[in-house]
């Protein structure tokens, strides 16, 4: 019985195994990125950047159809362009960077949907917006694995300045001039992971795999190293359970994965030992003299 429910879908069907590998690779890269976005109070930046890649991917689709290289390159160019433009506007005017990003991402979302609609059908639009995690081919799996590898290697090199910037950015600026470069490299990793996630979960859901596991992990530990590990494990578990629910109940796979990640967040919010609601409602008694 348990074999039929938990193992048989992955043992019997190649597309389920590919989806699981793709989700696991996405969680390995996006989970740690989501943790640092959360700690740097940039959670909504991930959502804005996810929408920002859409016009570039849509132009790639308009020119070459559902071509992995064209849509990936277009998404990267659009994501970096919006990040740089938002930063430039924030520095040249009185508009804050978050407001600038919001303006750009709204325009990007509308422009991307319009471009896809010019050539494609409703099915193509759904593919772009919500992804096709059950139809990952070898090239897409290699892309996701490559993104995860680059992300983990770069984070290993930038780990100390990233942690310092989260804890005490003023101190980092006083001891090093690398803060701006670290910030730009981190934004590049955000865009890279969102472009990878775009092929599996679409532009609307890719950020969910980045932020929901990170937010869930925050209720279980306050240590940054353990946060990244817990967020990654929650992401992989959410992907596995979401794919199984999708298979057994005939639900769309991408939304099922994100709904399970959302369920993990609600469970963590309720039961997490670090700031969870249960902990607040039933505080642990301390030793009394």
Short mmCIF file of C-alpha atoms in Angstrom, two decimals:
data_model
loop_
_atom_site.label_atom_id
_atom_site.label_comp_id
_atom_site.label_asym_id
_atom_site.label_seq_id
_atom_site.Cartn_x
_atom_site.Cartn_y
_atom_site.Cartn_z
CA UNK A 1 0.00 0.00 0.00
CA UNK A 2 2.70 2.48 0.99
CA UNK A 3 4.74 1.40 -2.03
CA UNK A 4 1.83 2.17 -4.36
CA UNK A 5 1.26 5.58 -2.76
CA UNK A 6 4.81 6.83 -2.19
CA UNK A 7 7.21 4.97 -4.47
CA UNK A 8 5.35 3.50 -7.44
CA UNK A 9 4.67 6.86 -9.18
CA UNK A 10 8.41 7.58 -9.29
CA UNK A 11 9.44 3.97 -10.00
CA UNK A 12 6.97 3.45 -12.85
CA UNK A 13 6.98 6.79 -14.67
CA UNK A 14 10.00 8.56 -16.10
CA UNK A 15 8.28 11.95 -16.16
CA UNK A 16 7.70 11.75 -12.38
CA UNK A 17 11.36 10.95 -11.76
CA UNK A 18 12.43 13.86 -13.94
CA UNK A 19 10.06 16.19 -12.12
CA UNK A 20 11.42 15.05 -8.75
CA UNK A 21 15.03 15.59 -9.83
CA UNK A 22 14.16 19.02 -11.22
CA UNK A 23 12.36 20.08 -8.04
CA UNK A 24 15.23 18.82 -5.88
CA UNK A 25 17.78 20.77 -7.94
CA UNK A 26 15.60 23.86 -7.74
CA UNK A 27 15.28 23.52 -3.95
CA UNK A 28 19.06 23.14 -3.55
CA UNK A 29 19.69 26.48 -5.23
CA UNK A 30 16.59 28.48 -4.42
CA UNK A 31 16.29 27.48 -0.74
CA UNK A 32 19.50 29.20 0.46
CA UNK A 33 18.80 32.21 -1.79
CA UNK A 34 15.36 32.56 -0.21
CA UNK A 35 16.92 32.51 3.28
CA UNK A 36 19.23 35.42 2.48
CA UNK A 37 16.42 37.35 0.77
CA UNK A 38 14.34 36.93 3.92
CA UNK A 39 17.16 37.92 6.28
CA UNK A 40 17.96 40.99 4.16
CA UNK A 41 14.26 41.99 4.20
CA UNK A 42 14.10 41.57 0.43
CA UNK A 43 11.40 38.90 0.26
CA UNK A 44 9.20 40.90 -2.11
CA UNK A 45 12.22 41.60 -4.30
CA UNK A 46 12.17 37.94 -5.30
CA UNK A 47 8.55 38.24 -6.41
CA UNK A 48 9.30 41.41 -8.37
CA UNK A 49 12.30 39.84 -10.09
CA UNK A 50 10.27 36.73 -10.97
CA UNK A 51 7.89 38.91 -12.96
CA UNK A 52 10.74 40.97 -14.38
CA UNK A 53 12.16 38.01 -16.34
CA UNK A 54 8.89 37.48 -18.21
CA UNK A 55 9.35 39.98 -21.09
CA UNK A 56 12.78 38.57 -21.99
CA UNK A 57 11.51 35.00 -21.91
CA UNK A 58 8.48 36.10 -23.95
CA UNK A 59 10.69 37.72 -26.61
CA UNK A 60 12.70 34.49 -26.82
CA UNK A 61 9.43 32.60 -27.24
CA UNK A 62 8.19 35.07 -29.87
CA UNK A 63 11.34 34.60 -31.94
CA UNK A 64 12.13 30.92 -31.46
CA UNK A 65 9.09 29.30 -29.84
CA UNK A 66 9.49 27.16 -26.72
CA UNK A 67 13.29 27.14 -27.07
CA UNK A 68 15.17 26.58 -23.81
CA UNK A 69 18.31 28.60 -24.76
CA UNK A 70 16.33 31.51 -26.22
CA UNK A 71 13.90 31.82 -23.30
CA UNK A 72 16.69 31.37 -20.73
CA UNK A 73 18.90 34.02 -22.32
CA UNK A 74 15.95 36.39 -22.72
CA UNK A 75 14.93 35.91 -19.08
CA UNK A 76 18.47 36.55 -17.84
CA UNK A 77 18.82 39.73 -19.89
CA UNK A 78 15.43 41.06 -18.77
CA UNK A 79 16.06 40.19 -15.10
CA UNK A 80 19.46 41.87 -15.00
CA UNK A 81 18.14 44.88 -16.91
CA UNK A 82 15.28 45.45 -14.47
CA UNK A 83 17.57 45.01 -11.45
CA UNK A 84 20.07 47.54 -12.82
CA UNK A 85 17.36 49.99 -13.92
CA UNK A 86 15.61 49.84 -10.54
CA UNK A 87 18.90 50.49 -8.76
CA UNK A 88 19.76 53.35 -11.10
CA UNK A 89 16.35 55.00 -10.63
CA UNK A 90 16.64 54.65 -6.84
CA UNK A 91 20.06 56.35 -6.87
CA UNK A 92 19.15 59.09 -9.34
CA UNK A 93 15.76 60.03 -7.84
CA UNK A 94 14.01 60.12 -4.49
CA UNK A 95 12.09 56.92 -5.27
CA UNK A 96 13.07 53.98 -3.07
CA UNK A 97 14.40 50.82 -4.73
CA UNK A 98 11.43 48.68 -3.64
CA UNK A 99 8.96 51.14 -5.21
CA UNK A 100 11.06 51.27 -8.37
CA UNK A 101 11.12 47.47 -8.56
CA UNK A 102 7.35 47.34 -8.09
CA UNK A 103 6.82 49.72 -11.00
CA UNK A 104 9.15 47.80 -13.29
CA UNK A 105 7.75 44.38 -12.41
CA UNK A 106 4.14 45.45 -13.07
CA UNK A 107 5.12 46.78 -16.48
CA UNK A 108 7.20 43.66 -17.14
CA UNK A 109 4.34 41.31 -16.28
CA UNK A 110 1.88 43.10 -18.54
CA UNK A 111 4.41 43.36 -21.37
CA UNK A 112 5.38 39.69 -21.13
CA UNK A 113 1.78 38.45 -21.20
CA UNK A 114 1.08 40.70 -24.19
CA UNK A 115 4.10 39.42 -26.12
CA UNK A 116 3.22 35.76 -25.52
CA UNK A 117 -0.39 36.41 -26.53
CA UNK A 118 0.73 37.87 -29.86
CA UNK A 119 2.01 34.52 -31.10
CA UNK A 120 0.91 31.77 -28.74
CA UNK A 121 -2.28 30.12 -27.60
CA UNK A 122 -3.76 30.00 -24.12
CA UNK A 123 -1.85 26.75 -23.57
CA UNK A 124 1.45 28.49 -24.33
CA UNK A 125 0.54 31.33 -21.98
CA UNK A 126 -0.24 28.85 -19.20
CA UNK A 127 3.10 27.15 -19.89
CA UNK A 128 4.95 30.44 -19.45
CA UNK A 129 3.00 31.54 -16.36
CA UNK A 130 2.74 28.23 -14.50
CA UNK A 131 5.49 26.05 -15.99
CA UNK A 132 5.50 22.37 -17.00
CA UNK A 133 7.25 20.54 -14.20
CA UNK A 134 5.98 17.17 -15.49
CA UNK A 135 7.54 17.75 -18.92
CA UNK A 136 11.17 18.49 -18.04
CA UNK A 137 13.62 17.26 -20.66
CA UNK A 138 17.34 16.51 -20.33
CA UNK A 139 18.39 20.03 -21.30
CA UNK A 140 16.16 21.62 -18.66
CA UNK A 141 17.37 19.21 -15.96
CA UNK A 142 20.97 20.07 -16.86
CA UNK A 143 20.11 23.76 -16.64
CA UNK A 144 18.55 23.33 -13.18
CA UNK A 145 21.51 21.26 -11.98
CA UNK A 146 23.92 23.86 -13.36
CA UNK A 147 22.07 26.71 -11.65
CA UNK A 148 22.11 24.84 -8.32
CA UNK A 149 25.84 24.12 -8.67
CA UNK A 150 26.73 27.71 -9.53
CA UNK A 151 24.55 29.01 -6.70
CA UNK A 152 26.04 26.77 -4.02
CA UNK A 153 29.62 27.44 -5.14
CA UNK A 154 29.07 31.20 -5.24
CA UNK A 155 27.32 31.24 -1.86
CA UNK A 156 30.24 29.31 -0.39
CA UNK A 157 32.57 32.09 -1.58
CA UNK A 158 30.27 34.95 -0.49
CA UNK A 159 28.96 33.38 2.71
CA UNK A 160 30.78 35.56 5.25
CA UNK A 161 30.06 38.96 3.62
CA UNK A 162 26.44 37.94 2.99
CA UNK A 163 25.98 37.00 6.64
CA UNK A 164 27.68 40.21 7.75
CA UNK A 165 25.42 42.26 5.51
CA UNK A 166 22.37 40.57 7.04
CA UNK A 167 23.56 41.07 10.63
CA UNK A 168 25.44 44.38 10.51
CA UNK A 169 25.71 46.08 7.08
CA UNK A 170 27.31 49.15 8.66
CA UNK A 171 30.19 47.05 9.97
CA UNK A 172 30.68 45.43 6.56
CA UNK A 173 30.92 48.86 4.92
CA UNK A 174 33.46 49.96 7.54
CA UNK A 175 35.82 47.01 7.02
CA UNK A 176 35.37 46.28 3.33
CA UNK A 177 34.41 47.91 0.05
CA UNK A 178 33.07 44.65 -1.31
CA UNK A 179 29.49 45.31 -0.15
CA UNK A 180 28.25 46.65 -3.48
CA UNK A 181 29.87 43.84 -5.46
CA UNK A 182 28.44 41.22 -3.09
CA UNK A 183 24.99 42.76 -3.47
CA UNK A 184 25.19 42.66 -7.28
CA UNK A 185 26.43 39.06 -7.29
CA UNK A 186 23.63 38.09 -4.94
CA UNK A 187 21.03 39.72 -7.21
CA UNK A 188 22.58 37.82 -10.12
CA UNK A 189 22.03 34.56 -8.21
CA UNK A 190 18.42 35.57 -7.54
CA UNK A 191 17.80 36.16 -11.25
CA UNK A 192 19.62 32.94 -12.21
CA UNK A 193 17.50 30.82 -9.86
CA UNK A 194 14.28 32.49 -10.94
CA UNK A 195 15.10 31.83 -14.59
CA UNK A 196 15.79 28.19 -13.76
CA UNK A 197 12.59 27.96 -11.73
CA UNK A 198 10.69 29.61 -14.55
CA UNK A 199 11.15 26.54 -16.77
CA UNK A 200 9.76 24.21 -14.10
CA UNK A 201 7.13 26.26 -12.27
CA UNK A 202 6.51 29.28 -14.50
CA UNK A 203 7.05 32.92 -13.76
CA UNK A 204 4.17 33.17 -11.27
CA UNK A 205 5.14 30.20 -9.08
CA UNK A 206 8.95 30.07 -9.28
CA UNK A 207 9.38 32.49 -6.39
CA UNK A 208 7.21 30.26 -4.19
CA UNK A 209 9.91 27.58 -4.14
CA UNK A 210 12.37 30.27 -3.08
CA UNK A 211 10.47 32.07 -0.30
CA UNK A 212 7.99 29.62 1.28
CA UNK A 213 10.60 27.07 2.48
CA UNK A 214 12.78 29.92 3.79
CA UNK A 215 9.88 31.46 5.70
CA UNK A 216 8.94 28.04 7.10
CA UNK A 217 12.51 27.31 8.22
CA UNK A 218 12.62 30.55 10.22
CA UNK A 219 10.16 29.08 12.73
CA UNK A 220 12.43 26.09 13.42
CA UNK A 221 15.86 27.65 13.89
CA UNK A 222 17.57 31.04 14.16
CA UNK A 223 21.01 29.83 13.08
CA UNK A 224 21.75 30.92 9.50
CA UNK A 225 23.59 27.74 8.51
CA UNK A 226 20.79 25.54 9.83
CA UNK A 227 18.24 27.86 8.20
CA UNK A 228 19.65 27.15 4.75
CA UNK A 229 19.69 23.40 5.42
CA UNK A 230 16.13 23.30 6.81
CA UNK A 231 14.81 25.49 3.97
CA UNK A 232 16.38 23.18 1.40
CA UNK A 233 14.92 20.07 3.06
CA UNK A 234 11.47 21.67 3.28
CA UNK A 235 11.69 22.57 -0.41
CA UNK A 236 12.60 19.02 -1.43
CA UNK A 237 9.91 17.52 0.81
CA UNK A 238 7.28 19.95 -0.49
CA UNK A 239 8.19 19.08 -4.07
CA UNK A 240 7.99 15.35 -3.40
CA UNK A 241 4.64 15.52 -1.59
CA UNK A 242 3.23 17.98 -4.13
CA UNK A 243 4.12 15.70 -7.04
CA UNK A 244 2.51 12.72 -5.28
CA UNK A 245 -0.68 14.69 -4.59
CA UNK A 246 -0.73 15.84 -8.20
CA UNK A 247 -0.36 12.26 -9.43
CA UNK A 248 -2.96 10.66 -7.17
CA UNK A 249 -5.62 13.39 -7.34
CA UNK A 250 -5.12 14.71 -10.88
CA UNK A 251 -4.12 18.23 -9.81
CA UNK A 252 -1.75 20.52 -11.74
CA UNK A 253 1.73 19.68 -10.50
CA UNK A 254 3.25 23.16 -10.13
CA UNK A 255 0.42 24.65 -8.04
CA UNK A 256 0.27 21.43 -5.98
CA UNK A 257 3.96 21.77 -5.07
CA UNK A 258 3.55 25.41 -4.02
CA UNK A 259 0.35 24.63 -2.07
CA UNK A 260 2.21 21.94 -0.11
CA UNK A 261 5.02 24.44 0.55
CA UNK A 262 2.34 26.86 1.76
CA UNK A 263 0.95 24.14 4.02
CA UNK A 264 4.45 23.60 5.44
CA UNK A 265 4.61 27.32 6.17
CA UNK A 266 1.28 27.28 8.02
CA UNK A 267 2.33 24.20 10.00
CA UNK A 268 5.63 25.86 10.90
CA UNK A 269 3.83 29.06 11.87
CA UNK A 270 1.61 27.09 14.23
CA UNK A 271 4.10 24.62 15.73
CA UNK A 272 7.58 26.06 15.16
CA UNK A 273 9.64 26.37 18.37
CA UNK A 274 11.22 29.68 17.29
CA UNK A 275 8.42 32.26 17.37
CA UNK A 276 5.61 29.90 16.38
CA UNK A 277 2.07 30.57 17.59
CA UNK A 278 2.02 27.52 19.87
CA UNK A 279 5.23 28.67 21.52
CA UNK A 280 3.76 32.14 22.08
CA UNK A 281 0.46 30.86 23.43
CA UNK A 282 2.04 28.24 25.69
CA UNK A 283 5.34 29.75 26.87
CA UNK A 284 7.82 27.41 28.49
CA UNK A 285 8.12 27.98 32.23
CA UNK A 286 11.56 29.01 33.39
CA UNK A 287 13.10 27.82 36.63
CA UNK A 288 11.92 29.94 39.50
CA UNK A 289 13.93 30.69 42.62
#
